[in-house]
Structure formats: structure tokens, C-alpha cells
Coordinates of C-alpha atoms in Angstrom, one line a residue:
X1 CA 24.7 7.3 -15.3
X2 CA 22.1 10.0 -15.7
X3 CA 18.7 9.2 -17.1
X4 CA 16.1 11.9 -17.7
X5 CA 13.0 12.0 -15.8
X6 CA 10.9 12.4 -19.0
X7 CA 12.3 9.4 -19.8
X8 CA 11.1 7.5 -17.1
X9 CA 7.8 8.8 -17.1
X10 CA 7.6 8.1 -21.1
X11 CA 8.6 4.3 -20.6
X12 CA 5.8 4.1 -17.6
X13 CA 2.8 5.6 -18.6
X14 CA 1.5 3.9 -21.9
X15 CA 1.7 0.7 -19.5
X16 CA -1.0 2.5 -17.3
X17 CA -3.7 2.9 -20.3
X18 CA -4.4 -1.0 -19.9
X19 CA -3.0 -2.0 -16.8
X20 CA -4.4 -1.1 -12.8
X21 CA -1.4 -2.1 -11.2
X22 CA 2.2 -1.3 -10.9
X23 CA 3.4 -4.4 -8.8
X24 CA 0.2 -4.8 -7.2
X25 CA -0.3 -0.5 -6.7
X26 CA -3.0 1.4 -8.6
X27 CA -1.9 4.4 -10.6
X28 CA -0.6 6.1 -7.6
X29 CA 2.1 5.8 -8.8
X30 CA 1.6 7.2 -12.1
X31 CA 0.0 9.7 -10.1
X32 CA 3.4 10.7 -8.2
X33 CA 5.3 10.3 -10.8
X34 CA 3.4 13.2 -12.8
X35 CA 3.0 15.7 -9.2
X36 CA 6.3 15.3 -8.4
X37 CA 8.5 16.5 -11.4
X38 CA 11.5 17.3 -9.2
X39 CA 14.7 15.5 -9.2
X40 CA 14.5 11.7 -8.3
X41 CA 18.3 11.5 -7.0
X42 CA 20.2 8.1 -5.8
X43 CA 22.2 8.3 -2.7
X44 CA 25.0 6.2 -4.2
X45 CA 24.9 8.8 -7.2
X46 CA 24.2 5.7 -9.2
X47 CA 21.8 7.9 -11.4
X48 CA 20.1 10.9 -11.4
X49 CA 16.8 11.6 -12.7
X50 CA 16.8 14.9 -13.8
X51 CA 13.8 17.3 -13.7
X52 CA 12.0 18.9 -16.4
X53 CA 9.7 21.6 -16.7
X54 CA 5.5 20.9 -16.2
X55 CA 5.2 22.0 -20.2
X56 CA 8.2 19.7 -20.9
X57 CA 6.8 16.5 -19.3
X58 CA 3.1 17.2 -21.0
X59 CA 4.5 17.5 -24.5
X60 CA 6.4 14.4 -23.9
X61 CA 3.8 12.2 -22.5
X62 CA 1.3 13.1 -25.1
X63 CA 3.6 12.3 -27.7
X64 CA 3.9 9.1 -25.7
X65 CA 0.2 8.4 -26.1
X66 CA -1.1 6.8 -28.8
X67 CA -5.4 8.1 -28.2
X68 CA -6.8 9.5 -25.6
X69 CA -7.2 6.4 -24.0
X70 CA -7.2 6.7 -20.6
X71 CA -7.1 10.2 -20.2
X72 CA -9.6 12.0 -17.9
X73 CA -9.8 15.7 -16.6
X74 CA -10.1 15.5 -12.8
X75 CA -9.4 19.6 -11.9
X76 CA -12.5 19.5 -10.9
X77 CA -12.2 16.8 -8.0
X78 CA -9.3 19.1 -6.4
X79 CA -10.6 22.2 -6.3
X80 CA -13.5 23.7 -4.1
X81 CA -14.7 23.0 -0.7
X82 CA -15.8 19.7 0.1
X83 CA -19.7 19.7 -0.5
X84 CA -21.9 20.6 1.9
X85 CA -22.8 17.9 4.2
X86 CA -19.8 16.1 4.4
X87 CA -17.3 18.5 5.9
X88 CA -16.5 16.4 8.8
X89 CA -16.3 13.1 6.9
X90 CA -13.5 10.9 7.9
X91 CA -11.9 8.1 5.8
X92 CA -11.7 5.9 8.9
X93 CA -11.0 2.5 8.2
X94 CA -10.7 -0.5 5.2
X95 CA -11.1 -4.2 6.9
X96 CA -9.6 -7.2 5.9
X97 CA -10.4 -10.0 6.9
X98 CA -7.9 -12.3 8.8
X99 CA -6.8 -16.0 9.6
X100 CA -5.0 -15.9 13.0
X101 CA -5.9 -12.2 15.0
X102 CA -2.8 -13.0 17.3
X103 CA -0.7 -13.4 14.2
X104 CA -2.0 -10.2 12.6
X105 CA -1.9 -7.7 15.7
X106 CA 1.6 -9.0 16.0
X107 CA 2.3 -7.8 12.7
X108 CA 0.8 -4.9 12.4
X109 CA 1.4 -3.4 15.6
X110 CA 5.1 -5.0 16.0
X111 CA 5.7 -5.1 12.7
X112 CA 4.2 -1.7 11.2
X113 CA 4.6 -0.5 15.0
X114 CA 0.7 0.2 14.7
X115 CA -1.4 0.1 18.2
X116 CA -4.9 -1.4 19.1
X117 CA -7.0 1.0 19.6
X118 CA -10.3 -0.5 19.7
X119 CA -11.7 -4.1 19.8
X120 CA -15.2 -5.8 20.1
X121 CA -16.3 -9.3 20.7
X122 CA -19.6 -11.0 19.2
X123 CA -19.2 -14.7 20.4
X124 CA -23.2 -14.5 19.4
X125 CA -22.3 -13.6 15.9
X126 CA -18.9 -15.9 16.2
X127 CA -16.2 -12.9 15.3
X128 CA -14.3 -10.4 16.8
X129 CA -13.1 -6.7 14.9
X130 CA -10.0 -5.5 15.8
X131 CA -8.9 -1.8 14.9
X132 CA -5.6 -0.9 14.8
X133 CA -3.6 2.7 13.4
X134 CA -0.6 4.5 13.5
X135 CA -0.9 6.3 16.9
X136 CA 1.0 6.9 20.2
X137 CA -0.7 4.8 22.9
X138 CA -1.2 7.6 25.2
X139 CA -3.9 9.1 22.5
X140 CA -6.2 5.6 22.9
X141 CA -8.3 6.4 25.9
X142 CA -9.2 3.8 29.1
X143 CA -12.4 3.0 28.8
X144 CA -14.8 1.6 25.9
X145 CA -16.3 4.8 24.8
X146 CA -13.4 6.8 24.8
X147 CA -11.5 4.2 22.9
X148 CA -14.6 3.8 20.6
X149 CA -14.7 7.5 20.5
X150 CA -11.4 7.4 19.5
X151 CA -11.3 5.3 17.0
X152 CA -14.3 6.6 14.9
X153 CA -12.7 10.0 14.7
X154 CA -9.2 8.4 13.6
X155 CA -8.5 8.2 9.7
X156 CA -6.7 5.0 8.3
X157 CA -7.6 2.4 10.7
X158 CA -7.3 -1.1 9.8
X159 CA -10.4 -3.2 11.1
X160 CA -8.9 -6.7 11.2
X161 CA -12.1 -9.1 11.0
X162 CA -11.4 -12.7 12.7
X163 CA -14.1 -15.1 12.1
X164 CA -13.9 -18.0 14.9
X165 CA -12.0 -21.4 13.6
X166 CA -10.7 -19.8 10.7
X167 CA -6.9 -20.1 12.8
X168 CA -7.9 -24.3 12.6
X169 CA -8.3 -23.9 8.8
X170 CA -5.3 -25.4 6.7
X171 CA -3.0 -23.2 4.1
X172 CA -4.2 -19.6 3.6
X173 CA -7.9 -19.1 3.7
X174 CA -8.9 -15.8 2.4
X175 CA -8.6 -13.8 -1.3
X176 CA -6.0 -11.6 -1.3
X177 CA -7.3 -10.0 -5.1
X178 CA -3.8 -10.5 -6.3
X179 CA -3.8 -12.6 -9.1
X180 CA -5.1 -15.0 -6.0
X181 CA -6.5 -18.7 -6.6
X182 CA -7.5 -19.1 -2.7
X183 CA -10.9 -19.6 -2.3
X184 CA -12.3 -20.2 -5.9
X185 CA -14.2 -23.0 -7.0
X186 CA -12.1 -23.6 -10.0
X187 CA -9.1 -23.5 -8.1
X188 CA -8.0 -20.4 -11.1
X189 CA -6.5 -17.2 -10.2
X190 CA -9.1 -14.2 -10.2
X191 CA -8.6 -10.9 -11.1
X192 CA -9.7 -9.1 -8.1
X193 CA -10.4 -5.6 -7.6
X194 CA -8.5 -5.1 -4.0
X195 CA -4.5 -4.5 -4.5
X196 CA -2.7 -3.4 -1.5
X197 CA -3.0 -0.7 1.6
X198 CA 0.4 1.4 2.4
X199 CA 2.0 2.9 4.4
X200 CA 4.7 5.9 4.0
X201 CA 8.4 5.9 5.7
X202 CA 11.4 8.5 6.0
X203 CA 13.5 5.7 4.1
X204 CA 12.2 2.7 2.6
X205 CA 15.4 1.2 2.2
X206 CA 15.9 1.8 6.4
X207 CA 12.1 0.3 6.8
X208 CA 12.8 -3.0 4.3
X209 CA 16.2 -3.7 6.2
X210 CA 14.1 -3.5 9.2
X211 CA 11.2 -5.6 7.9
X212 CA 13.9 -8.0 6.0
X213 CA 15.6 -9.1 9.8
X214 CA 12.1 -9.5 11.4
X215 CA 11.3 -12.3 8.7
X216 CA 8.7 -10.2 6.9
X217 CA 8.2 -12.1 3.4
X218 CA 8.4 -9.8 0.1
X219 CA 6.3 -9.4 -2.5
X220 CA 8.8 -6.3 -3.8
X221 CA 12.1 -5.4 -2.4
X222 CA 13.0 -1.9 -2.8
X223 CA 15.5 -2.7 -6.0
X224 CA 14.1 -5.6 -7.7
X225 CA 11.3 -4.3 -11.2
X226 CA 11.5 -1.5 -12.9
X227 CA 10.4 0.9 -9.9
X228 CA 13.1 1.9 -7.4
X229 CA 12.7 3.1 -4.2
X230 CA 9.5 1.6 -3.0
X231 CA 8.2 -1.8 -1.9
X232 CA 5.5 -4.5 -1.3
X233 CA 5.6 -6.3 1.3
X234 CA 3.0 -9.0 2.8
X235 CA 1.3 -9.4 6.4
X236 CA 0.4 -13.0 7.6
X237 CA -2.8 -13.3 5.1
X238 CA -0.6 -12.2 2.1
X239 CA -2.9 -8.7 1.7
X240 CA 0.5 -6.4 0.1
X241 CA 1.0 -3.2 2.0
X242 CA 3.1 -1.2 0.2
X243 CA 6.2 1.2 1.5
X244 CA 6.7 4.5 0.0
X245 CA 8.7 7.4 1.2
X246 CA 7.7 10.5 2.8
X247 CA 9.5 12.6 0.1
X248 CA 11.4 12.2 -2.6
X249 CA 11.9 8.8 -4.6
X250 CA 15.4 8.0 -4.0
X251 CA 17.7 4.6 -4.6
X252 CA 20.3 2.9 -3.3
X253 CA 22.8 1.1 -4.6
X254 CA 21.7 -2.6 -2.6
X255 CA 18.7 -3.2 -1.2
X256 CA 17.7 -5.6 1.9
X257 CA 17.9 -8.9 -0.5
X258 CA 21.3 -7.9 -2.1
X259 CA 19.5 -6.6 -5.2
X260 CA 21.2 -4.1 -6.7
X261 CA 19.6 -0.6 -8.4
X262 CA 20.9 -1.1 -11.8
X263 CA 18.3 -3.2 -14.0
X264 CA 14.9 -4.7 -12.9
X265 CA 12.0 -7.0 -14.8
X266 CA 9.8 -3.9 -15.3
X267 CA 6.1 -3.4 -15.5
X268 CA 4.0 -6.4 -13.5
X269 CA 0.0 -6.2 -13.4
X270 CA -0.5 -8.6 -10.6
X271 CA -4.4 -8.4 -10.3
X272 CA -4.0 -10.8 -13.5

């Protein structure tokens, strides 16, 4: 089968004017689907995506929109220096907080294959922060400031926050934003702002096969909806984390959980 890429991107898009999420992700993807018009190819030559030109794909969404709803001109954010002041800003972490520290450094550094670069104790305050990243252990440092030093000058850390006894509480105890009832009053779902960190692979379907023998529960496999090629998948708290590739967004015939390319549920806001 060969389906146009236009196609795809027509089908998607108009879901993004009133929805946040695509499977628990932001409009990233919307975002990648619209900077990356090149050919979107599957490996068992299931289906290709074929590319159109820039002009092709703007006449075609527009066409696709019904108002300018959720349109918004954002040259302005990509081009330029950064402003002055904040040249040597660094996106260094997001935290989350966490039931079971053993339990989460397990998965994210065995897991995700993350390391601990950091950690600091306040029995007076009763919790302990844990940073973790994507680095080569050699890079930490062996003594406090240096790993401190370290850390602070790292982008994308994780700062898992354990708040003592929280490991003695029964079921899950914190809000993962997803359409989540944990925590409430009411006991009803909310519709939280947070959606999901991620992480980028060389293959997904590699990673997920990986992540699928280790016991790693799925929110997404790389098959199953109406987006191939990617996935969500959930650490011990049930935050997502989602796995994209590192280039191009290509399928497979069968992912990890047997499910095959052809077909999929489509669209899912889960913050609802």
C-alpha cells in the first residue's frame, strides 16, 4: 500500500485544534509531522508515505482547516539570538515526584540506561532528590561539588523527589495528569496539565522489544493507534515517557505485543 503523506497530515491535524494530546504527547508531534515532510518509509515496505512539497502540504492543510483556529505565527520564537541575559541558560531538569526511589533509579537508570549523577538528603525536611540523565559515568565527578557542579550544567535531568513513607503507602500515590483519578477528593479523573517526558532512540521498535522482555508496562506499543513508529511507555509511578526515533518515522510490520502496522484506534486525548 502507498498512502500519501498529505494524507496523513490532513487526517491528524484538525484533531490538534481541540485536543493537547496525541496519546498522552503535546503537539510535538504535529510539530514533526509538519518539519519533517520527507518520506516516512516502513521497513517491511508495508507502506510508504510519500513526500510532498512545503507549498503542497500548506495548501492542503489549510484546506483541512475549517478557521483559523489554532493557528499561531511563531517565526519569531526561532529566529535571533537568545536575548541578552540568558545566553548560558540551561534547561536542566523537570522533577516528578516518586513512590519507591529504589524502584525508580532502577528504572531509569537500568531501564532507560540513565546514571545518578547527583543526590541529596534532608532527613530534617523528611525527603531526598535524586538526579539522574543520560550520561557516561565517567563524566559524573567524585566528590559532592563536582558532581553538584555537574549536574547543574547538564540539560534534561530528571530530579526524582522521594518524600519519606510514601514506599509504605498502598496502590499508587501520586497524579500522573493523565486522565488520572489518584489523589482527588472526588475520586474523578482530572484533566491535568503534565503529559509525558521522552526520550529519543535509533529504533523504537529495537528499544520497545527491549523494554517489552524487562517487564516495562505500555501505555502505547509502537503499532497499536493511529500513530506508527513511536511509543508510551510507563516508569513505576505511571508518569508516560515517550520513545521516538532519532530520524525518520519508520514502521514495522509487528511490534513487541504482536500488533501489527496495518490499522490502529486513532486519535486519543488522554489528559481527559
Amino acid at each position: 500500500k502507498t498512502m500519501r503523506f498529505i494524507a496523513l497530515a490532513a487526517s491528524i491535524l484538525p484533531k490538534f485544534n481541540s485536543c493537547s494530546a496525541f496519546h498522552g504527547s503535546n503537539n510535538a508531534v504535529a510539530a514533526f509531522l509538519l518539519s519533517h515532510p520527507s518520506t516516512f518509509t516502513s521497513s517491511s515496505t508495508t507502506h510508504q508515505y510519500q513526500s510532498q512539497s512545503q507549498s503542497s502540504l500548506n495548501m492542503s492543510t489549510d484546506a483541512t482547516l475549517p478557521s483559523e483556529e489554532g493557528k499561531l505565527d511563531v517565526s519569531q520564537f526561532m529566529a535571533g539570538p537568545r536575548p541578552d541575559g540568558t545566553e548560558n541558560f540551561v534547561m536542566q531538569q523537570t522533577m516528578m515526584r516518586v513512590k519507591d526511589p529504589k524502584k525508580s533509579l532502577e528504572f531509569y537508570c537500568d531501564v532507560l540506561g540513565f546514571k545518578l549523577i547527583h543526590y541529596a538528603e534532608f532527613p530534617q525536611w523528611k525527603f531526598n532528590v535524586y538526579f539522574v540523565a543520560p550520561v557516561d559515568s565517567s563524566t559524573v565527578g567524585a566528590t559532592k561539588p563536582q558532581q553538584w557542579n555537574h549536574c547543574m550544567n547538564t540539560p534534561g535531568c530528571i530530579e526524582l523527589t522521594w518524600n519519606y513513607g510514601s514506599e509504605n503507602e498502598e496502590g499508587m500515590v501520586y497524579n500522573t495528569g493523565n486522565a488520572d483519578a489518584t489523589g482527588t477528593a472526588d475520586g474523578n479523573k482530572i484533566r491535568g496539565g503534565f503529559g509525558h517526558i521522552g526520550i529519543t532512540v535509533p529504533n523504537v521498535y529495537t528499544a520497545c522489544e527491549r523494554f517489552h522482555k524487562m517487564g516495562v508496562e505500555f501505555h502505547k506499543s509502537p503499532n497499536s493507534g493511529g500513530m506508527k513508529g513511536l511509543a508510551f511507555i510507563k516508569d513505576p509511578d505511571g508518569y508516560l515517557i515517550e520513545v521516538l526515533p532519532q530520524g525518520e518515522m519508520v514502521s514495522e510490520a509487528v511490534d513487541c505485543l504482536q500488533i501489527p502496522a496495518e490499522g490502529g484506534e486513532g486519535y486519543k486525548d488522554n489528559s481527559k
